[in-house]
Amino acid sequence: MTPRTLEKTGSKKSAAARERLASWISSRGLKATRQRDVIVDVFFAQTGHLSVDELLEKAKQRDPTIGAATVYRTMKILADAGLASARHFEGGQTRYEAALDRHHHDHLICTSCGSIIEFENERIEELQETVAEDHGFHVTHHKLELYGLCRHCRVEQASDRR
Amino acid sequence: MTPRTLEKTGSKKSAAARERLASWISSRGLKATRQRDVIVDVFFAQTGHLSVDELLEKAKQRDPTIGAATVYRTMKILADAGLASARHFEGGQTRYEAALDRHHHDHLICTSCGSIIEFENERIEELQETVAEDHGFHVTHHKLELYGLCRHCRVEQASDRR
DNA sequence: CTGAGAATGAGAATCAATTTCAAAATGGCC
DNA sequence: GGCCATTTTGAAATTGATTCTCATTCTCAG
């Protein structure tokens, strides 16, 4: 058996997340495992919106025996614990982003390079709420995604056209 | 062989759509077929957001030999022709709505009964544009979906709790 | 009416995600 | 430290939506 200890990468924030996860896990009879440690570690070492495939890839670098099912399962636990949130952008796969101490935000997604920018706009949120009320709706969650070309890819396209 | 003629259901609008489709089809060397007629007919006879399954179900009532692949293929053609638009709400399946002479709109989706309400809000669109510009983005399309309980289901929930 | 090309249906294939299951690991308990 | 009920794991099977393949059938311009 491989030793359980591993160099924890990442900031205080990821340390806090790991603690929260530990109590979440023990509080409901789950068990801490080497694989979960690796996956969680890998997840918090990155920033951005990771797909399960990407996470699996990186996790395998540390422990080649880790299987895809475990990554799926672990990310679901992280999401349940409120430490990650799942996003379903265009293109099929679910992506996860760190969720601890973050407020709500929406996304700009570049359809050319795939880069994702987060933004917050209080005014839009308010208007959404108003619209919903006008229709008698009680909104529990929403999805606002703006797709297009990022600054970088716009420039590139312009020069391609020359 | 079953006769090709069928009672065209629906309004002038669906008649217009059928004409547009006919010219789209002939203009690119595609062919008109009995199955496509049935599917298109069934699609325009309904209002709302239909899944391929629902369309297949109804199409089969008219012609039990129609296969799922044909419905997928036909709806893709309709979308390409600008007569239907595909929507990907939470829950997996693609849904299609009629698109002829409609402007852009977004959706309120009831997570309890599945009903879908459309809305337009010019102010939100403008703010989205502003946000995108602030980040150097050129937006090509977007997705705004508000999920929650519709008026009807809120009432039901309240009485369930008694 | 004919023939080239397009469309069809059934089933296989794909893709992301979930489930199954036998074997392995975990953690409270003594 | 060892026991052992319970949880986890990896691999493979399964699911669900969609797409593809291919042999056969249909459409339509000439």
CSV table of C-alpha atoms (C1' of nucleotides) in Angstrom, one decimal:
chain,number,residue,atom,x,y,z
A,1,MET,CA,0.0,0.0,0.0
A,2,THR,CA,1.2,3.5,-0.8
A,3,PRO,CA,1.6,5.9,2.1
A,4,ARG,CA,-1.4,8.0,2.8
A,5,THR,CA,0.5,11.2,3.4
A,6,LEU,CA,0.9,13.6,0.5
A,7,GLU,CA,2.2,17.1,0.1
A,8,LYS,CA,-0.8,19.2,0.3
A,9,THR,CA,-0.7,21.7,-2.6
A,10,GLY,CA,-2.5,25.0,-2.6
A,11,SER,CA,-3.5,27.8,-0.3
A,12,LYS,CA,-5.1,28.1,3.1
A,13,LYS,CA,-8.3,28.1,1.2
A,14,SER,CA,-7.9,24.7,-0.1
A,15,ALA,CA,-6.8,23.6,3.4
A,16,ALA,CA,-10.0,25.0,4.8
A,17,ALA,CA,-11.9,23.1,2.1
A,18,ARG,CA,-10.2,19.9,3.0
A,19,GLU,CA,-11.2,20.4,6.6
A,20,ARG,CA,-14.8,21.0,5.7
A,21,LEU,CA,-14.8,17.9,3.6
A,22,ALA,CA,-13.3,15.9,6.4
A,23,SER,CA,-16.1,16.8,8.8
A,24,TRP,CA,-18.7,16.4,6.0
A,25,ILE,CA,-17.4,12.9,5.4
A,26,SER,CA,-17.2,11.8,9.0
A,27,SER,CA,-20.6,13.4,9.8
A,28,ARG,CA,-22.4,11.0,7.5
A,29,GLY,CA,-20.6,7.8,7.9
A,30,LEU,CA,-18.5,8.1,4.8
A,31,LYS,CA,-14.8,7.2,4.8
A,32,ALA,CA,-11.7,9.1,4.0
A,33,THR,CA,-9.6,7.4,1.3
A,34,ARG,CA,-6.4,7.8,-0.4
A,35,GLN,CA,-8.1,8.3,-3.8
A,36,ARG,CA,-10.4,11.0,-2.5
A,37,ASP,CA,-7.4,12.8,-1.0
A,38,VAL,CA,-5.7,12.8,-4.3
A,39,ILE,CA,-8.7,14.0,-6.3
A,40,VAL,CA,-9.6,16.7,-3.9
A,41,ASP,CA,-6.0,17.8,-3.8
A,42,VAL,CA,-5.7,17.9,-7.5
A,43,PHE,CA,-9.0,19.8,-7.8
A,44,PHE,CA,-8.0,22.6,-5.4
A,45,ALA,CA,-4.5,22.8,-6.8
A,46,GLN,CA,-6.0,24.2,-10.0
A,47,THR,CA,-8.1,27.2,-10.7
A,48,GLY,CA,-10.8,27.4,-13.2
A,49,HIS,CA,-13.4,25.0,-14.6
A,50,LEU,CA,-12.2,21.4,-14.7
A,51,SER,CA,-13.8,18.6,-16.5
A,52,VAL,CA,-13.8,15.1,-14.9
A,53,ASP,CA,-11.5,14.0,-17.7
A,54,GLU,CA,-9.0,16.7,-16.8
A,55,LEU,CA,-9.2,15.8,-13.2
A,56,LEU,CA,-8.8,12.2,-13.9
A,57,GLU,CA,-5.8,12.9,-16.0
A,58,LYS,CA,-4.1,14.8,-13.3
A,59,ALA,CA,-5.1,12.4,-10.6
A,60,LYS,CA,-3.6,9.6,-12.5
A,61,GLN,CA,-0.3,11.3,-12.5
A,62,ARG,CA,-0.2,10.8,-8.8
A,63,ASP,CA,-1.9,7.5,-8.6
A,64,PRO,CA,-2.3,5.7,-11.9
A,65,THR,CA,-4.8,3.2,-10.5
A,66,ILE,CA,-7.5,5.8,-9.9
A,67,GLY,CA,-10.6,5.2,-12.0
A,68,ALA,CA,-13.0,7.5,-13.7
A,69,ALA,CA,-15.9,6.3,-11.6
A,70,THR,CA,-14.1,7.4,-8.4
A,71,VAL,CA,-13.6,10.9,-9.8
A,72,TYR,CA,-17.2,11.2,-10.7
A,73,ARG,CA,-18.2,10.0,-7.3
A,74,THR,CA,-15.8,12.2,-5.4
A,75,MET,CA,-16.8,15.4,-7.3
A,76,LYS,CA,-20.4,14.6,-6.5
A,77,ILE,CA,-19.5,14.5,-2.9
A,78,LEU,CA,-17.6,17.8,-3.1
A,79,ALA,CA,-20.6,19.4,-4.8
A,80,ASP,CA,-23.0,18.0,-2.1
A,81,ALA,CA,-20.7,19.4,0.5
A,82,GLY,CA,-20.9,22.8,-1.1
A,83,LEU,CA,-17.1,22.8,-1.9
A,84,ALA,CA,-17.4,22.6,-5.6
A,85,SER,CA,-20.1,23.5,-8.0
A,86,ALA,CA,-21.0,21.7,-11.2
A,87,ARG,CA,-21.5,23.7,-14.4
A,88,HIS,CA,-22.9,22.4,-17.6
A,89,PHE,CA,-21.7,24.6,-20.4
A,90,GLU,CA,-22.3,23.8,-24.1
A,91,GLY,CA,-20.3,20.9,-25.3
A,92,GLY,CA,-21.3,18.0,-23.1
A,93,GLN,CA,-19.1,17.5,-20.2
A,94,THR,CA,-19.8,18.7,-16.7
A,95,ARG,CA,-17.2,21.1,-15.3
A,96,TYR,CA,-16.5,21.8,-11.7
A,97,GLU,CA,-15.3,25.0,-10.0
A,98,ALA,CA,-14.3,25.6,-6.4
A,99,ALA,CA,-17.2,27.0,-4.5
A,100,LEU,CA,-16.0,27.7,-1.0
A,101,ASP,CA,-16.6,31.3,0.1
A,102,ARG,CA,-17.6,32.4,-3.4
A,103,HIS,CA,-20.7,34.2,-4.3
A,104,HIS,CA,-22.9,33.6,-7.2
A,105,HIS,CA,-21.5,34.6,-10.6
A,106,ASP,CA,-22.2,33.9,-14.3
A,107,HIS,CA,-19.9,33.2,-17.2
A,108,LEU,CA,-18.6,34.4,-20.5
A,109,ILE,CA,-17.4,31.5,-22.6
A,110,CYS,CA,-15.1,31.9,-25.6
A,111,THR,CA,-16.3,29.5,-28.3
A,112,SER,CA,-13.0,29.6,-30.0
A,113,CYS,CA,-10.4,29.0,-27.3
A,114,GLY,CA,-12.7,27.7,-24.6
A,115,SER,CA,-11.6,30.2,-22.0
A,116,ILE,CA,-14.1,31.1,-19.3
A,117,ILE,CA,-14.5,34.4,-17.6
A,118,GLU,CA,-16.6,34.9,-14.6
A,119,PHE,CA,-18.7,38.0,-13.9
A,120,GLU,CA,-21.2,39.3,-11.4
A,121,ASN,CA,-23.9,41.8,-12.2
A,122,GLU,CA,-26.3,42.7,-9.4
A,123,ARG,CA,-28.5,44.6,-11.7
A,124,ILE,CA,-29.1,41.6,-14.0
A,125,GLU,CA,-29.9,39.5,-11.0
A,126,GLU,CA,-32.5,42.0,-9.8
A,127,LEU,CA,-34.1,42.2,-13.2
A,128,GLN,CA,-34.3,38.4,-13.4
A,129,GLU,CA,-36.0,38.4,-10.0
A,130,THR,CA,-38.5,41.0,-11.2
A,131,VAL,CA,-39.3,39.0,-14.4
A,132,ALA,CA,-39.8,35.9,-12.4
A,133,GLU,CA,-42.2,37.6,-10.0
A,134,ASP,CA,-44.1,39.1,-12.9
A,135,HIS,CA,-44.9,35.5,-13.9
A,136,GLY,CA,-45.6,34.2,-10.4
A,137,PHE,CA,-42.4,32.2,-10.4
A,138,HIS,CA,-40.2,31.5,-7.4
A,139,VAL,CA,-36.6,31.2,-8.8
A,140,THR,CA,-34.4,28.7,-7.1
A,141,HIS,CA,-31.4,28.9,-9.4
A,142,HIS,CA,-30.6,30.2,-12.9
A,143,LYS,CA,-28.1,29.9,-15.7
A,144,LEU,CA,-26.7,32.9,-17.5
A,145,GLU,CA,-24.0,32.1,-20.1
A,146,LEU,CA,-22.7,34.5,-22.7
A,147,TYR,CA,-21.0,32.7,-25.6
A,148,GLY,CA,-18.8,34.4,-28.1
A,149,LEU,CA,-15.2,35.4,-28.9
A,150,CYS,CA,-12.9,36.6,-26.2
A,151,ARG,CA,-10.7,39.6,-26.7
A,152,HIS,CA,-7.7,37.5,-27.7
A,153,CYS,CA,-9.6,35.4,-30.3
A,154,ARG,CA,-11.2,38.4,-31.8
A,155,VAL,CA,-7.8,39.8,-32.6
A,156,GLU,CA,-6.6,36.5,-34.0
A,157,GLN,CA,-9.7,36.3,-36.3
A,158,ALA,CA,-9.1,39.8,-37.5
A,159,SER,CA,-5.5,39.0,-38.5
A,160,ASP,CA,-6.5,35.6,-40.1
A,161,ARG,CA,-8.8,37.5,-42.4
A,162,ARG,CA,-5.9,39.6,-43.9
B,1,MET,CA,-47.1,2.8,-50.2
B,2,THR,CA,-49.2,5.2,-48.2
B,3,PRO,CA,-50.6,8.2,-50.0
B,4,ARG,CA,-48.4,11.3,-49.7
B,5,THR,CA,-51.3,13.7,-49.1
B,6,LEU,CA,-52.2,14.5,-45.6
B,7,GLU,CA,-54.4,17.0,-43.9
B,8,LYS,CA,-52.2,19.9,-43.0
B,9,THR,CA,-52.9,20.8,-39.5
B,10,GLY,CA,-52.1,24.2,-38.1
B,11,SER,CA,-52.3,27.9,-39.0
B,12,LYS,CA,-51.1,30.1,-41.9
B,13,LYS,CA,-47.9,30.3,-39.9
B,14,SER,CA,-47.2,26.6,-40.2
B,15,ALA,CA,-48.1,26.7,-43.8
B,16,ALA,CA,-45.6,29.5,-44.3
B,17,ALA,CA,-43.0,27.4,-42.5
B,18,ARG,CA,-43.7,24.4,-44.7
B,19,GLU,CA,-43.2,26.6,-47.8
B,20,ARG,CA,-39.9,27.9,-46.5
B,21,LEU,CA,-38.8,24.4,-45.8
B,22,ALA,CA,-39.8,23.3,-49.3
B,23,SER,CA,-37.6,25.9,-50.8
B,24,TRP,CA,-34.8,25.2,-48.4
B,25,ILE,CA,-34.9,21.6,-49.3
B,26,SER,CA,-35.0,22.0,-53.0
B,27,SER,CA,-32.4,24.7,-53.0
B,28,ARG,CA,-29.8,22.4,-51.6
B,29,GLY,CA,-30.5,19.2,-53.4
B,30,LEU,CA,-32.4,17.5,-50.5
B,31,LYS,CA,-35.6,15.7,-51.1
B,32,ALA,CA,-39.1,15.9,-49.8
B,33,THR,CA,-40.3,12.8,-48.2
B,34,ARG,CA,-43.4,11.4,-46.6
B,35,GLN,CA,-41.7,11.1,-43.2
B,36,ARG,CA,-40.4,14.6,-43.2
B,37,ASP,CA,-43.9,15.9,-44.1
B,38,VAL,CA,-45.3,14.0,-41.1
B,39,ILE,CA,-42.7,15.1,-38.7
B,40,VAL,CA,-42.9,18.8,-39.7
B,41,ASP,CA,-46.6,18.6,-39.6
B,42,VAL,CA,-46.6,17.2,-36.1
B,43,PHE,CA,-44.1,19.7,-35.0
B,44,PHE,CA,-46.0,22.7,-36.2
B,45,ALA,CA,-49.3,21.3,-34.9
B,46,GLN,CA,-48.0,21.7,-31.4
B,47,THR,CA,-47.0,24.7,-29.5
B,48,GLY,CA,-44.3,24.7,-26.9
B,49,HIS,CA,-41.0,22.9,-26.4
B,50,LEU,CA,-41.0,19.4,-27.8
B,51,SER,CA,-38.5,16.7,-27.2
B,52,VAL,CA,-37.5,14.3,-30.0
B,53,ASP,CA,-39.2,11.6,-28.0
B,54,GLU,CA,-42.5,13.5,-27.9
B,55,LEU,CA,-42.2,14.2,-31.6
B,56,LEU,CA,-41.5,10.6,-32.4
B,57,GLU,CA,-44.4,9.5,-30.4
B,58,LYS,CA,-46.8,11.7,-32.2
B,59,ALA,CA,-45.3,11.0,-35.6
B,60,LYS,CA,-45.7,7.3,-35.0
B,61,GLN,CA,-49.4,7.7,-34.5
B,62,ARG,CA,-49.5,8.8,-38.1
B,63,ASP,CA,-46.9,6.5,-39.5
B,64,PRO,CA,-45.7,3.7,-37.2
B,65,THR,CA,-42.7,3.0,-39.3
B,66,ILE,CA,-41.0,6.3,-38.7
B,67,GLY,CA,-37.8,5.8,-36.8
B,68,ALA,CA,-36.1,8.0,-34.2
B,69,ALA,CA,-33.1,8.7,-36.4
B,70,THR,CA,-35.4,10.3,-39.0
B,71,VAL,CA,-36.9,12.6,-36.4
B,72,TYR,CA,-33.4,13.7,-35.2
B,73,ARG,CA,-32.3,14.3,-38.8
B,74,THR,CA,-35.5,16.2,-39.7
B,75,MET,CA,-35.4,18.4,-36.7
B,76,LYS,CA,-31.8,19.2,-37.5
B,77,ILE,CA,-32.8,20.3,-40.9
B,78,LEU,CA,-35.6,22.5,-39.5
B,79,ALA,CA,-33.1,24.1,-37.2
B,80,ASP,CA,-30.6,24.7,-40.0
B,81,ALA,CA,-33.4,26.2,-42.1
B,82,GLY,CA,-34.2,28.6,-39.2
B,83,LEU,CA,-37.7,27.2,-38.7
B,84,ALA,CA,-37.0,25.6,-35.3
B,85,SER,CA,-34.6,26.2,-32.6
B,86,ALA,CA,-33.0,23.7,-30.4
B,87,ARG,CA,-32.9,24.4,-26.6
B,88,HIS,CA,-30.9,22.4,-24.1
B,89,PHE,CA,-32.6,22.8,-20.7
B,90,GLU,CA,-31.6,20.9,-17.6
B,91,GLY,CA,-32.5,17.3,-17.8
B,92,GLY,CA,-30.7,16.0,-20.9
B,93,GLN,CA,-32.9,16.0,-23.9
B,94,THR,CA,-32.9,18.6,-26.6
B,95,ARG,CA,-36.2,20.4,-27.1
B,96,TYR,CA,-37.3,22.3,-30.2
B,97,GLU,CA,-39.5,25.3,-30.5
B,98,ALA,CA,-40.9,26.9,-33.6
B,99,ALA,CA,-38.7,29.8,-34.7
B,100,LEU,CA,-40.3,31.4,-37.7
B,101,ASP,CA,-41.0,35.2,-37.2
B,102,ARG,CA,-40.1,35.0,-33.5
B,103,HIS,CA,-37.6,37.2,-31.8
B,104,HIS,CA,-35.1,36.2,-29.2
B,105,HIS,CA,-36.5,35.3,-25.8
B,106,ASP,CA,-35.4,33.5,-22.7
B,107,HIS,CA,-37.1,31.0,-20.4
B,108,LEU,CA,-38.6,30.4,-17.0
B,109,ILE,CA,-38.7,26.6,-16.3
B,110,CYS,CA,-40.7,25.0,-13.5
B,111,THR,CA,-38.7,22.3,-11.9
B,112,SER,CA,-41.8,20.7,-10.5
B,113,CYS,CA,-44.2,20.4,-13.4
B,114,GLY,CA,-41.8,21.1,-16.3
B,115,SER,CA,-43.8,24.0,-17.7
B,116,ILE,CA,-41.9,26.5,-19.6
B,117,ILE,CA,-42.7,30.2,-19.9
B,118,GLU,CA,-41.0,32.5,-22.3
B,119,PHE,CA,-40.0,36.1,-21.6
B,120,GLU,CA,-38.2,39.0,-23.2
B,121,ASN,CA,-36.4,41.6,-21.3
B,122,GLU,CA,-34.6,44.2,-23.4
B,123,ARG,CA,-32.9,45.7,-20.4
B,124,ILE,CA,-31.3,42.4,-19.4
B,125,GLU,CA,-30.0,42.0,-23.0
B,126,GLU,CA,-28.4,45.4,-22.9
B,127,LEU,CA,-26.7,44.8,-19.6
B,128,GLN,CA,-25.4,41.5,-20.9
B,129,GLU,CA,-23.9,43.3,-23.9
B,130,THR,CA,-22.3,45.8,-21.6
B,131,VAL,CA,-20.8,43.2,-19.4
B,132,ALA,CA,-19.4,41.4,-22.4
B,133,GLU,CA,-17.9,44.6,-23.8
B,134,ASP,CA,-16.3,45.3,-20.4
B,135,HIS,CA,-14.4,42.1,-20.8
B,136,GLY,CA,-13.6,42.6,-24.5
B,137,PHE,CA,-16.0,39.9,-25.6
B,138,HIS,CA,-18.1,39.7,-28.7
B,139,VAL,CA,-21.2,37.8,-27.8
B,140,THR,CA,-22.7,35.6,-30.5
B,141,HIS,CA,-25.4,33.9,-28.4
B,142,HIS,CA,-26.4,33.4,-24.9
B,143,LYS,CA,-28.5,31.3,-22.6
B,144,LEU,CA,-30.6,32.7,-19.8
B,145,GLU,CA,-32.8,30.2,-17.9
B,146,LEU,CA,-34.5,30.8,-14.6
B,147,TYR,CA,-35.4,27.6,-12.8
B,148,GLY,CA,-37.9,27.4,-9.9
B,149,LEU,CA,-41.6,26.9,-9.1
B,150,CYS,CA,-44.3,28.2,-11.3
B,151,ARG,CA,-47.3,29.9,-9.7
B,152,HIS,CA,-49.3,26.8,-9.8
B,153,CYS,CA,-46.7,24.5,-8.2
B,154,ARG,CA,-46.0,27.0,-5.4
B,155,VAL,CA,-49.7,26.9,-4.4
B,156,GLU,CA,-49.6,23.1,-4.5
B,157,GLN,CA,-46.5,22.9,-2.3
B,158,ALA,CA,-48.0,25.3,0.2
B,159,SER,CA,-51.1,23.1,0.6
B,160,ASP,CA,-49.0,19.9,0.7
B,161,ARG,CA,-47.3,21.4,3.7
B,162,ARG,CA,-50.5,21.7,5.7
C,1,DC,C1',-39.7,5.5,-67.0
C,2,DT,C1',-34.8,5.6,-65.4
C,3,DG,C1',-30.9,6.3,-62.8
C,4,DA,C1',-28.1,8.9,-59.8
C,5,DG,C1',-28.3,10.6,-55.6
C,6,DA,C1',-30.8,11.2,-51.2
C,7,DA,C1',-33.4,9.3,-47.4
C,8,DT,C1',-34.9,5.6,-44.5
C,9,DG,C1',-35.1,2.3,-40.5
C,10,DA,C1',-32.7,-0.8,-37.6
C,11,DG,C1',-29.1,-1.6,-35.2
C,12,DA,C1',-24.4,-0.5,-34.0
C,13,DA,C1',-21.5,3.0,-32.2
C,14,DT,C1',-20.4,7.0,-29.3
C,15,DC,C1',-20.1,9.9,-25.3
C,16,DA,C1',-20.9,11.3,-20.7
C,17,DA,C1',-22.4,9.6,-16.6
C,18,DT,C1',-24.1,6.0,-13.5
C,19,DT,C1',-24.5,1.4,-11.7
C,20,DT,C1',-23.0,-3.2,-10.5
C,21,DC,C1',-20.2,-6.3,-8.2
C,22,DA,C1',-16.5,-8.7,-6.2
C,23,DA,C1',-12.4,-7.5,-3.9
C,24,DA,C1',-9.9,-4.2,-1.0
C,25,DA,C1',-9.7,-0.5,2.4
C,26,DT,C1',-11.4,2.1,6.4
C,27,DG,C1',-12.3,3.1,11.1
C,28,DG,C1',-14.6,2.3,15.5
C,29,DC,C1',-14.1,-1.2,19.1
C,30,DC,C1',-11.9,-4.3,22.3
D,1,DG,C1',-2.8,-4.8,16.9
D,2,DG,C1',-6.6,-7.4,15.2
D,3,DC,C1',-11.7,-7.9,14.2
D,4,DC,C1',-15.3,-6.9,11.1
D,5,DA,C1',-19.4,-4.3,9.6
D,6,DT,C1',-19.5,-0.9,6.4
D,7,DT,C1',-17.9,1.8,2.8
D,8,DT,C1',-15.0,2.3,-1.4
D,9,DT,C1',-12.8,1.0,-5.3
D,10,DG,C1',-11.8,-0.2,-10.3
D,11,DA,C1',-13.4,-2.5,-14.2
D,12,DA,C1',-16.8,-3.5,-16.8
D,13,DA,C1',-21.6,-3.3,-17.8
D,14,DT,C1',-25.5,-0.2,-18.4
D,15,DT,C1',-28.1,3.8,-19.4
D,16,DG,C1',-29.8,7.6,-22.1
D,17,DA,C1',-29.4,10.8,-25.7
D,18,DT,C1',-27.7,11.3,-30.0
D,19,DT,C1',-25.2,10.1,-34.2
D,20,DC,C1',-23.5,6.9,-37.6
D,21,DT,C1',-23.5,2.9,-40.8
D,22,DC,C1',-25.3,0.4,-44.3
D,23,DA,C1',-28.2,-2.1,-47.1
D,24,DT,C1',-32.6,-1.1,-49.1
D,25,DT,C1',-36.1,2.1,-50.7
D,26,DC,C1',-37.6,6.4,-52.4
D,27,DT,C1',-37.4,10.8,-55.0
D,28,DC,C1',-37.2,13.6,-58.9
D,29,DA,C1',-34.9,15.8,-63.1
D,30,DG,C1',-34.3,14.4,-67.6
